[in-house]
Coordinates of C-alpha atoms and ligand atoms in Angstrom, one line a residue:
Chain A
X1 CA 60.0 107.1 35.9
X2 CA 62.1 107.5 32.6
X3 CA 65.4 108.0 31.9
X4 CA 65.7 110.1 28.3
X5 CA 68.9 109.6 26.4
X6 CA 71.3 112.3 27.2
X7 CA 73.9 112.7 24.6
X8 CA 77.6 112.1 27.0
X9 CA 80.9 112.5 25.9
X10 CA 82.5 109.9 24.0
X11 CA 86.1 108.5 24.3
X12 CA 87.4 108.8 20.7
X13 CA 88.5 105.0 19.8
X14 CA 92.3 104.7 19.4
X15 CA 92.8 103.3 15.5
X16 CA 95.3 101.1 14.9
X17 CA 96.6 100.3 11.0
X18 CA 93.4 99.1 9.3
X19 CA 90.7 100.3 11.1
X20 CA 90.8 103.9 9.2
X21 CA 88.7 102.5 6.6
X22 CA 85.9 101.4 8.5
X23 CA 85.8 105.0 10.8
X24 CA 85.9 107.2 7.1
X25 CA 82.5 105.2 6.0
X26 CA 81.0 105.7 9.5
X27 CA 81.8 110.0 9.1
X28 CA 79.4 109.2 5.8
X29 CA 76.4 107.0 7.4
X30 CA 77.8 103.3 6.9
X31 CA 78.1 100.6 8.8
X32 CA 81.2 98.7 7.3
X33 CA 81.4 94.7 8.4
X34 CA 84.0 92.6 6.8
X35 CA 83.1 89.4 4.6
X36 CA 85.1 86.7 3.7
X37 CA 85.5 85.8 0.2
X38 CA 86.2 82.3 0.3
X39 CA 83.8 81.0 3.1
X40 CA 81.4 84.3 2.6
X41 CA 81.1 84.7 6.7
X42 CA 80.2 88.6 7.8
X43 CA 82.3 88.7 10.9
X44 CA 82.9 91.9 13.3
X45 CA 84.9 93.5 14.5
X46 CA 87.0 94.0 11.4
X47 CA 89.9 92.1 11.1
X48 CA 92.9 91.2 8.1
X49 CA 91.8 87.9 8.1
X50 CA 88.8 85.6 8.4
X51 CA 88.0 84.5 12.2
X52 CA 85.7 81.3 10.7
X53 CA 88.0 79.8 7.5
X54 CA 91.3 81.7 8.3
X55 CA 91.5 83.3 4.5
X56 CA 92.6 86.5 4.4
X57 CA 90.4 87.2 0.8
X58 CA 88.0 89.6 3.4
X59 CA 86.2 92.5 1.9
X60 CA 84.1 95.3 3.5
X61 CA 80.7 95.4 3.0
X62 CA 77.7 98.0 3.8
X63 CA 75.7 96.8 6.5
X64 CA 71.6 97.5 5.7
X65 CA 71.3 98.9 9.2
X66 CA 69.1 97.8 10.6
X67 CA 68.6 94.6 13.2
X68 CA 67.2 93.8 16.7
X69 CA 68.8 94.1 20.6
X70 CA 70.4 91.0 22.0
X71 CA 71.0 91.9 24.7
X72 CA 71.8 95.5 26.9
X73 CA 72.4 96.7 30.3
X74 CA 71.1 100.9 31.2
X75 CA 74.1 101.4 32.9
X76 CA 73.6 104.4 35.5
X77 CA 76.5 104.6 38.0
X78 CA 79.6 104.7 35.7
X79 CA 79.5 108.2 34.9
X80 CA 76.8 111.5 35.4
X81 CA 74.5 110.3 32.5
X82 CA 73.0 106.9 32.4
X83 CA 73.4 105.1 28.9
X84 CA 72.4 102.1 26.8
X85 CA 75.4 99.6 26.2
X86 CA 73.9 96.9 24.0
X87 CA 74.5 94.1 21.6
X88 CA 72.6 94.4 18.2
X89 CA 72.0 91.2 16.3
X90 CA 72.4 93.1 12.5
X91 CA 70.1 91.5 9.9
X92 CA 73.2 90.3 8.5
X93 CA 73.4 87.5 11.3
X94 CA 76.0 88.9 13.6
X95 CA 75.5 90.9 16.7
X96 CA 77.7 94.1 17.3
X97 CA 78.5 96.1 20.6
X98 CA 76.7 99.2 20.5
X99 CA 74.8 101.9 22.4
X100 CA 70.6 102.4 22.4
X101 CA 70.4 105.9 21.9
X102 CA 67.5 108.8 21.1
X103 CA 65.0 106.8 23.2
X104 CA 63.1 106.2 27.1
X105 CA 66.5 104.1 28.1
X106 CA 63.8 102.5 30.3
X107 CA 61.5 101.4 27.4
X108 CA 64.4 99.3 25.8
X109 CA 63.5 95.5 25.4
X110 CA 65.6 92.5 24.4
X111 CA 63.9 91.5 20.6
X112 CA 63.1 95.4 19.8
X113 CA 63.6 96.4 16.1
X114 CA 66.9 99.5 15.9
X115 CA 67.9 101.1 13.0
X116 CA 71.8 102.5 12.7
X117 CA 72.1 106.1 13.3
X118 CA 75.5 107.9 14.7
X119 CA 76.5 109.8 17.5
X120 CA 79.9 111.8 17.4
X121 CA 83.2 111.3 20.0
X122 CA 84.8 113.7 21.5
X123 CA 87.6 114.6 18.4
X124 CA 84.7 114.0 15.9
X125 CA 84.7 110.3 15.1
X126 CA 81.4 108.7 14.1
X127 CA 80.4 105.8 16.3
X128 CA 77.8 103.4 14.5
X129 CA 74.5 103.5 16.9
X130 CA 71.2 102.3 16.7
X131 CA 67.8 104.0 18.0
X132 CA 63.9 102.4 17.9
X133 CA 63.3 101.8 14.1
Chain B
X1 CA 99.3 61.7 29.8
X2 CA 96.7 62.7 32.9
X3 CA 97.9 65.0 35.5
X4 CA 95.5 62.9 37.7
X5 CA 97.4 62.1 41.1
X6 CA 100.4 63.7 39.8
X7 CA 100.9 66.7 42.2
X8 CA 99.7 67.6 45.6
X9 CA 98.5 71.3 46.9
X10 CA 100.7 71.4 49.6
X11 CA 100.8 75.3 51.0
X12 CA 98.0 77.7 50.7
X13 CA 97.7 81.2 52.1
X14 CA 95.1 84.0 52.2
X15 CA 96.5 87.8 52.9
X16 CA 94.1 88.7 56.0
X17 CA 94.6 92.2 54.9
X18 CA 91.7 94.0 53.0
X19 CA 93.6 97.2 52.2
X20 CA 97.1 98.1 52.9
X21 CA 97.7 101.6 51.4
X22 CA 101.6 101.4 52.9
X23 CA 102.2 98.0 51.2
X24 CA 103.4 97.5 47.6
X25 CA 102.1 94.5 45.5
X26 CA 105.5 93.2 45.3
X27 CA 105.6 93.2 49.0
X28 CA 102.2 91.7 49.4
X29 CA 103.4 88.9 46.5
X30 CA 106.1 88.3 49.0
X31 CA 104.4 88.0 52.1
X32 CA 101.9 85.5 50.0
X33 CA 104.6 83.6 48.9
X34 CA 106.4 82.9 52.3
X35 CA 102.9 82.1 54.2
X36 CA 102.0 79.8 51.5
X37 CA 105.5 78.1 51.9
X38 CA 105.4 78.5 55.6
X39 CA 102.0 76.4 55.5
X40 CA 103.4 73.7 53.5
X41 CA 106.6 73.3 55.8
X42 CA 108.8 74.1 53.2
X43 CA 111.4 76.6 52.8
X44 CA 112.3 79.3 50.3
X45 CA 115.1 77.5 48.4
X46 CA 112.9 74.8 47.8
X47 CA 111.0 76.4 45.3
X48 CA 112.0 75.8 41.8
X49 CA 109.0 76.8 39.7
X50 CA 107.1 80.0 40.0
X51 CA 103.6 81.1 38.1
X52 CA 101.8 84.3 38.2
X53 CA 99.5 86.4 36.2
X54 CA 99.4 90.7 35.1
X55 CA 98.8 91.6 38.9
X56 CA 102.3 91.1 39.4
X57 CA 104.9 93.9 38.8
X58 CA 107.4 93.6 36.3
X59 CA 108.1 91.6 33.1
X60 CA 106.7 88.1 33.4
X61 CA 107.5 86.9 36.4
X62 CA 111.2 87.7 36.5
X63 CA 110.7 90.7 38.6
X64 CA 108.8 88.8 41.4
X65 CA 111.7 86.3 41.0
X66 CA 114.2 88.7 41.3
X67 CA 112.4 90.5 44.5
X68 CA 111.7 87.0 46.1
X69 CA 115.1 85.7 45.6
X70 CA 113.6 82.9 43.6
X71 CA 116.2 80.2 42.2
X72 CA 113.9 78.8 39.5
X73 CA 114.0 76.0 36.6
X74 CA 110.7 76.6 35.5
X75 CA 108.3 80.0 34.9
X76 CA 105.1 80.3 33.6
X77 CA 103.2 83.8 33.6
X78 CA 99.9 83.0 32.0
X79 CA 97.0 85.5 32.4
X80 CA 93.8 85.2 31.6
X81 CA 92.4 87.4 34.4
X82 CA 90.9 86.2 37.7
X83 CA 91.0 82.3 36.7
X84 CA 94.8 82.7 36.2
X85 CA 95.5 80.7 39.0
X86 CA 93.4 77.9 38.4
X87 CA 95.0 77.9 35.0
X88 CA 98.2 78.0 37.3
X89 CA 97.0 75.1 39.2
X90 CA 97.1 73.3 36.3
X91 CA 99.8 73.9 34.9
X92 CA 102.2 73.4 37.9
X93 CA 100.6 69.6 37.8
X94 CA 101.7 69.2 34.1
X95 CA 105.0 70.8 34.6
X96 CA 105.9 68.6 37.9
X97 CA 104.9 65.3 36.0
X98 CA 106.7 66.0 33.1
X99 CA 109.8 66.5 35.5
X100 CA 110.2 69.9 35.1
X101 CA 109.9 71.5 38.6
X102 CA 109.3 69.7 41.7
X103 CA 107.6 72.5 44.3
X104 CA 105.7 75.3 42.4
X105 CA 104.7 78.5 44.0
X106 CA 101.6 80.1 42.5
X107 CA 100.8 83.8 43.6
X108 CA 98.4 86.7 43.5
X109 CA 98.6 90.2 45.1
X110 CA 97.0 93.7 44.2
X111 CA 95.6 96.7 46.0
X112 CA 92.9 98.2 43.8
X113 CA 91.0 99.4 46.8
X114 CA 94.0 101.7 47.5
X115 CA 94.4 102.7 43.8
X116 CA 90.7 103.9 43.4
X117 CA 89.5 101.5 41.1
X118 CA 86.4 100.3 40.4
X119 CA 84.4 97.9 38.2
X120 CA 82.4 100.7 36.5
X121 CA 85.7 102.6 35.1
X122 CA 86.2 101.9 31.1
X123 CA 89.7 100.4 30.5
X124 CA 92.0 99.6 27.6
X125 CA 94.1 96.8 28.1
X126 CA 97.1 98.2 26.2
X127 CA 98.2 99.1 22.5
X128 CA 97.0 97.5 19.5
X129 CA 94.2 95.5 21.6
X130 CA 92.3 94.8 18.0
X131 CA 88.6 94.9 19.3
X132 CA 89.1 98.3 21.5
X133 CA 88.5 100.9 18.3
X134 CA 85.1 98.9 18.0
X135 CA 84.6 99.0 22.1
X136 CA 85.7 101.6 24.0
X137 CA 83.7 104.7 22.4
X138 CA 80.3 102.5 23.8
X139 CA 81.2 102.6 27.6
X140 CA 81.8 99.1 28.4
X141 CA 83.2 98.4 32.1
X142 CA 83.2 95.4 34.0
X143 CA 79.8 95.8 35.8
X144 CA 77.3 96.3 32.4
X145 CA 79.0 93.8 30.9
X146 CA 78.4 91.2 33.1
X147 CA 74.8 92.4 33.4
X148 CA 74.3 92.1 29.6
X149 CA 74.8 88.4 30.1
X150 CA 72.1 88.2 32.8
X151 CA 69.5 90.7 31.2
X152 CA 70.0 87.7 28.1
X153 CA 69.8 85.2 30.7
X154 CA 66.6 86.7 32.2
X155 CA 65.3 86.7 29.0
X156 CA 65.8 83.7 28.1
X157 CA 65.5 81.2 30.9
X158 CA 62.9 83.4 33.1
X159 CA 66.0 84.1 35.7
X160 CA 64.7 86.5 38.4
X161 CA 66.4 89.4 40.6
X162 CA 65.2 87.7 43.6
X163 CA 67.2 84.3 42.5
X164 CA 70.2 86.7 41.7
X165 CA 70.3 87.8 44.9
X166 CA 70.1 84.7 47.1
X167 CA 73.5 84.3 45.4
X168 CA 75.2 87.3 48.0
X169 CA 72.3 86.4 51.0
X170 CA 74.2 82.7 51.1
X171 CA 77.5 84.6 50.4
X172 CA 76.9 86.6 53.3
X173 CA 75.7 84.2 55.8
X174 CA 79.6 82.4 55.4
X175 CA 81.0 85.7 55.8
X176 CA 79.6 86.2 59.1
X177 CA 81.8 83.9 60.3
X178 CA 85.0 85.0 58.9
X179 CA 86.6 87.3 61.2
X180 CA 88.7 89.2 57.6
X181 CA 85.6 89.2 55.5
X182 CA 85.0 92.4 53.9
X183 CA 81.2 92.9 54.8
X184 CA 80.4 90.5 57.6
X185 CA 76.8 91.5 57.9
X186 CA 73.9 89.3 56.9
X187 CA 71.7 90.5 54.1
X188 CA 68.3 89.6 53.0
X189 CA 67.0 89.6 49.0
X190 CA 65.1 92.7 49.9
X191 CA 68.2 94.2 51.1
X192 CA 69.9 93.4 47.7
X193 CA 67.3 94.2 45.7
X194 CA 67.1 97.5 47.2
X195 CA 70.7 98.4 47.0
X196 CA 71.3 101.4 44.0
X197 CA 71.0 100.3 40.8
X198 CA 74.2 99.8 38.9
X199 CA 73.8 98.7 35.8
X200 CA 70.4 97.1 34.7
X201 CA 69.8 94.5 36.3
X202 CA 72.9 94.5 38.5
X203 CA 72.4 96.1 41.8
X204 CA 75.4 97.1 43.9
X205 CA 75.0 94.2 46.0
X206 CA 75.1 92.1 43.0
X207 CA 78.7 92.9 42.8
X208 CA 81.8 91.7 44.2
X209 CA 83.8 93.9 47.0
X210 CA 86.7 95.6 45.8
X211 CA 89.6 94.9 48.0
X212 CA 93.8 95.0 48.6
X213 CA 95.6 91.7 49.3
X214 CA 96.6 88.3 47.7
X215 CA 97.1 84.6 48.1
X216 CA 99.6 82.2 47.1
X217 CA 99.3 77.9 47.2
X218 CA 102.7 75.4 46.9
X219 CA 101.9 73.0 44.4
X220 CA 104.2 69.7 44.8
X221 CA 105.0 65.9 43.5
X222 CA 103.5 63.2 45.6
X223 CA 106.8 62.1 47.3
X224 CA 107.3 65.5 48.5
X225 CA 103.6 66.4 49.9
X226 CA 103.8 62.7 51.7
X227 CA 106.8 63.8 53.9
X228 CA 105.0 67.4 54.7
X229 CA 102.9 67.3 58.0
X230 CA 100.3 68.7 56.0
X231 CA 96.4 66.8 54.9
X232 CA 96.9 65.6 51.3
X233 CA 94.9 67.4 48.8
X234 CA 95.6 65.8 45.6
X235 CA 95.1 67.4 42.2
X236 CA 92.7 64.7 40.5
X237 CA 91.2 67.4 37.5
X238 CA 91.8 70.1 35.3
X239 CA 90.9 72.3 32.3
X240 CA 90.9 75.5 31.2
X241 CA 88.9 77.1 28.0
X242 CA 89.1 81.1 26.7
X243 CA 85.1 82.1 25.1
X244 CA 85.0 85.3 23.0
X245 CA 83.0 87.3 21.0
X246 CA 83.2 83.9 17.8
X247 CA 83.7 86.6 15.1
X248 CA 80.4 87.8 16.0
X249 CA 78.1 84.8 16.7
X250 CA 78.2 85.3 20.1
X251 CA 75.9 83.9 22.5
X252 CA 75.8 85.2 26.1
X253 CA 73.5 82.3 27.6
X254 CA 77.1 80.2 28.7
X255 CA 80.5 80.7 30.1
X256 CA 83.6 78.7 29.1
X257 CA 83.0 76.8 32.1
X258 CA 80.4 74.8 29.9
X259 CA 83.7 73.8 28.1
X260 CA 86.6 73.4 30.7
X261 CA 83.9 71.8 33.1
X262 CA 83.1 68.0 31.3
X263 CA 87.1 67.9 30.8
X264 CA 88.0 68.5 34.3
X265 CA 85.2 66.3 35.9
X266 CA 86.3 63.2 32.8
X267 CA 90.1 63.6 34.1
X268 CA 89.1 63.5 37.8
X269 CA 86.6 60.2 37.2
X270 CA 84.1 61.6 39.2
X271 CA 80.6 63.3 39.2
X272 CA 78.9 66.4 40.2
X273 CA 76.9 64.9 42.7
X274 CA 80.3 63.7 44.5
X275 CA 81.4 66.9 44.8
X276 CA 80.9 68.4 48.5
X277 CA 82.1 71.5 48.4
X278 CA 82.2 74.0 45.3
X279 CA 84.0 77.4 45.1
X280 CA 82.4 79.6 42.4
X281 CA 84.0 82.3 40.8
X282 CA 81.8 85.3 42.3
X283 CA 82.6 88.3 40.8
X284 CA 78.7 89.5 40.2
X285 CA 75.7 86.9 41.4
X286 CA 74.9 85.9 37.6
X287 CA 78.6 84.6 37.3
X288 CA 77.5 82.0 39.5
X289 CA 73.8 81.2 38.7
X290 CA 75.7 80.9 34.9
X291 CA 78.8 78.8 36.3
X292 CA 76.5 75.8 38.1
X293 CA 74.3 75.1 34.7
X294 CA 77.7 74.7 32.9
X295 CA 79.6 72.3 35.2
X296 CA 76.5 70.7 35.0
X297 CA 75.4 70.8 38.7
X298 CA 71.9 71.7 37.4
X299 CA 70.3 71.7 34.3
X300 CA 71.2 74.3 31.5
X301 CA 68.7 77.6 32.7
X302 CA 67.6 76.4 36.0
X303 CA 70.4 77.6 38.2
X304 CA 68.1 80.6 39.4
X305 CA 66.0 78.2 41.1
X306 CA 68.7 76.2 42.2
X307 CA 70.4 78.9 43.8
X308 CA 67.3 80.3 45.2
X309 CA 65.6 79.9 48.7
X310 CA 69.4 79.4 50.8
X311 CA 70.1 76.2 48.9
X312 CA 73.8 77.7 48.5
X313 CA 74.3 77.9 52.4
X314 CA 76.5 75.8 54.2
X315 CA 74.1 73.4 56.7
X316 CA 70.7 74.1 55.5
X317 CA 71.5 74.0 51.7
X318 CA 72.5 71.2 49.4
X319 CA 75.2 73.1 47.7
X320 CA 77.2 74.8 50.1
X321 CA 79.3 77.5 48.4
X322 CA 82.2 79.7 49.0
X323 CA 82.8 79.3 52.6
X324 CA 85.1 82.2 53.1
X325 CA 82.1 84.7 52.0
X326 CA 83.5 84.5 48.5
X327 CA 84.4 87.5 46.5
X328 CA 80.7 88.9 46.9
X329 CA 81.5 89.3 51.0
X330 CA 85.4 88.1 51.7
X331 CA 88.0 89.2 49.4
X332 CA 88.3 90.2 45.7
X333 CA 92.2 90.8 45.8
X334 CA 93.4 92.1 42.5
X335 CA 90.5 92.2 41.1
X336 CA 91.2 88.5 40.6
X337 CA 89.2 85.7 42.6
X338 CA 90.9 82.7 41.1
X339 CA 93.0 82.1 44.1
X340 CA 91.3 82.4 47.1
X341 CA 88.5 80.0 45.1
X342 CA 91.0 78.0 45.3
X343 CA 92.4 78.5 49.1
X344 CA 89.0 77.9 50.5
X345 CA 88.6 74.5 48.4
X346 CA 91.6 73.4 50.0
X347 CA 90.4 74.6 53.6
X348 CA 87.6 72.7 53.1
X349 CA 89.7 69.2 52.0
X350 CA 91.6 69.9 55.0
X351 CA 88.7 70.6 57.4
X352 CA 90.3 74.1 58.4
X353 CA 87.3 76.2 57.7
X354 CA 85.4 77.4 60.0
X355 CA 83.3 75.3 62.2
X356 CA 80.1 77.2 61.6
X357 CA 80.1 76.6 57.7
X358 CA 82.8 73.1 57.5
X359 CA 81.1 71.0 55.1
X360 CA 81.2 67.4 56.9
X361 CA 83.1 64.4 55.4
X362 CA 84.5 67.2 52.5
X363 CA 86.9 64.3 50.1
X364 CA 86.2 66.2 47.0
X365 CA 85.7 69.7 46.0
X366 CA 85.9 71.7 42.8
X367 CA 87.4 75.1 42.0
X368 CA 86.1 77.3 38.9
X369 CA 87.4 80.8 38.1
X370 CA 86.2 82.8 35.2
X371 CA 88.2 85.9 34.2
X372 CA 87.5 89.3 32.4
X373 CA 83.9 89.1 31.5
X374 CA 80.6 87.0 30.9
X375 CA 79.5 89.4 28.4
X376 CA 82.5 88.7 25.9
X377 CA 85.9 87.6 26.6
X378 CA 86.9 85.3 29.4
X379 CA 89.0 82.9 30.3
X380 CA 87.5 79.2 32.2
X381 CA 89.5 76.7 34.5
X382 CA 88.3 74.6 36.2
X383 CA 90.4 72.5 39.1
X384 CA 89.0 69.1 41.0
X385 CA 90.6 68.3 44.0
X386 CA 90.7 65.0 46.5
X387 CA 91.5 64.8 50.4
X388 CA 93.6 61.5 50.4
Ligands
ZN1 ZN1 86.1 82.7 5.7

């Protein structure tokens, strides 16, 4: 038994005023996170202002790409193709909501090392991703 | 200020139906609302607080007041999903001993079964939901969420399928007995763990039924539940906690019920082991194994053994559970299970469950709802409750 990773098609996220930013660096290969100036916490998602110290000095930063799964769940009744949802603790410290992809879905293991790569929505938007590193 | 003594669940009622395609959820609010007052005794004018959560129609809960006919000095539509109305139950204790309404009317109605939904359709819960730009492109629906928080708790506590499953085995042994259940038939671990797959490690009988209907409960002040012919169930504990994602540091291992929990049992002045009857938010079987280790009814990553081998059935196991076959077997109105958690605590105070799965000498029971999901948002409430 295996189940391969089947590319699907991808609801395109729906931006609101911010997040263009972070969606322009992940068309050119980066994973954005935001860091706070003051308290210099990476937090994600992206937001105006810092969820740990409240200061809104918050900066984006590049990611290094690369981390290891938390957690994920082969999900294979929501849809015609199975597919990886997953949590990836980054090297930076936090842990983002992701998909496994370019893989046996059926080999993935909680404490596996990913690396980022990007997989495309349906209007062309790139989604950060990770795959076995 | 303790809400401790200060208000009395008076009224509750359970919608017997499971799907009622020629029914609007305004109408099935209703017909909540007037069997829960109907159970307390009480009539429609005396209502003068109302609280209910996004299942019901309308801004708030001014257009449920305005179908009902409500006349109403106090309104409260909090929402944080299925534990909304144990959120409700508390705050109906605070508003009546601050003064500000004497009989509350809490209610829930939806018909997702009707409307085609399901917990493995992705979702966006409006405009400008910040986190959904960062979400929705990744497929997350109710079910794999849920499961990534048992896959970590697998991992990290040794938590088995097999212990998952005695979770709907007990579930189904109450809902034998309960002639609106859902599913009625008993089912076995092997019969669990060979149900499709669903979403790693979640098997469909992991999860909860999908189903139409509703409940409502009369929340009242002391002097008013003492004159109703009714068994006093007094409100002796409360608390409620939201959990999230913490910027980023999340951890999956706990629920918020590891938060509103400790509070609710400290206002109540009791323990876990005086607790007879406990209704469990049962929306998947992890919710549960998760939910005991936080309110402290076993130790922190050992509430797959302690659910295991029927020690969740009423009669043979120490822990009876969710009477009324629980969302997993009864009723999942909404979407929500918050309420009839709730309904069968207070069944059980009364001793009005059924024979077959009555726990004996019930005086104090807890109610615990989580809402939206294990796997990053929720909201936690917890309610204790005393038969005076
Ligand atoms: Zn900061």
């Amino acid at each position: 038994m295996a189940t391969p990773y089947q590319d699907r098609k991808l609801p395109d996220p729906v931006l609101n005023v911010g997040d263009a930013h972070y969606f322009e660096a992940a068309g050119q290969g980066k994973l954005l996170l935001k860091k706070c100036k003051d308290c210099n916490e990476v937090h994600h998602f992206p937001r105006g202002i810092c969820p740990f110290c409240f200061s809104t000095r918050v900066d984006w930063v590049e990611a290094k790409g690369t981390g290891t799964i938390y957690t994920y769940s082969v999900t294979r009744r929501a849809g015609p193709i199975a597919y990886c949802i997953a949590y990836v603790t980054l090297d930076e410290g936090i842990s983002v909501l992701t998909n496994i992809v370019d893989c046996d879905l059926d080999t993935v293991k909680i404490g596996q090392k990913v690396k980022l790569t990007f997989k495309k929505t349906e209007n062309g938007t790139a989604m950060p991703m990770f795959a076995p590193a | 200020m303790t809400i401790k003594g200060k208000a009395y669940i008076a009224g509750a009622y359970e919608h017997p139906t499971r799907k009622a395609p020629d029914k609007s959820v305004a109408q099935l609010h209703a017909e909540c609302a007037k069997g829960a007052i109907e159970d307390a005794g009480l009539v429609k004018d005396d209502v003068d607080g109302y609280f209910c959560a996004g299942d019901a129609p309308g801004m708030g809960g001014i257009s449920m007041a305005n179908y009902m006919g409500l006349k109403l000095r106090h309104i409260d539509s909090t929402d944080t999903g299925g534990s909304s109305y144990l959120v409700h139950v508390g705050h109906a204790c605070e508003a009546i001993a601050s003064g500000k309404c004497n009989v509350a009317l809490i209610t829930l109605a939806g018909r997702p079964r009707s409307e085609g939904s399901s917990g493995t359709q992705v979702r966006s819960r409006g405009t400008g939901v910040p986190e959904e730009p960062f979400e929705i492109p990744y497929g997350p629906v109710t079910v794999n969420l849920y499961a990534m928080a048992a896959m970590r708790h697998m991992y990290q506590y040794g938590t088995t399928a097999e212990q998952l499953a005695w979770v709907k085995v007990a579930a189904s042994h109450h809902a034998q007995h309960n002639p609106n259940a859902m599913l009625r038939e008993v089912v076995t671990v092997k019969d669990v763990l060979e149900s499709p797959m669903v979403a790693d490690p979640l098997h469909r009988l992991d999860c909860c039924v999908v189903s139409d209907g509703g409940g409502a409960l009369i929340v009242v002040r002391p002097e008013i539940a003492k004159k109703l012919k009714r068994p006093l169930v007094k409100i002796i504990g409360t608390a409620e906690a939201p959990k999230h994602t913490m910027g980023g540091k999340l951890d999956l291992t706990y629920s918020g019920a590891a938060w509103s929990g400790p509070r609710a049992f400290e206002e109540a002045g009791v323990k876990q082991s005086d607790v007879k009857y406990a209704s469990i938010y049962d929306s998947f079987t992890i919710t549960v194994v998760m939910q005991i280790e936080d309110l402290g009814f076993c130790k922190k990553g050992e509430g797959g053994k302690f659910v295991a081998d029927g020690n969740l059935i009423a009669g043979s196991g120490k822990f009876p559970f969710n009477t009324d076959g629980g969302g997993l077997c009864n009723n999942h109105p909404a979407n929500r299970g918050g309420m009839t958690k709730v309904i069968e605590a207070v069944r059980q105070l009364r001793g009005e469950a059924h024979p077959a799965v009555q726990v004996k000498n019930c005086d104090i029971a807890l109610a615990h709802g989580t809402g939206g999901s294990l796997g990053h948002r929720h909201g936690s409430a917890t309610v204790i409750m005393e038969r005076e």
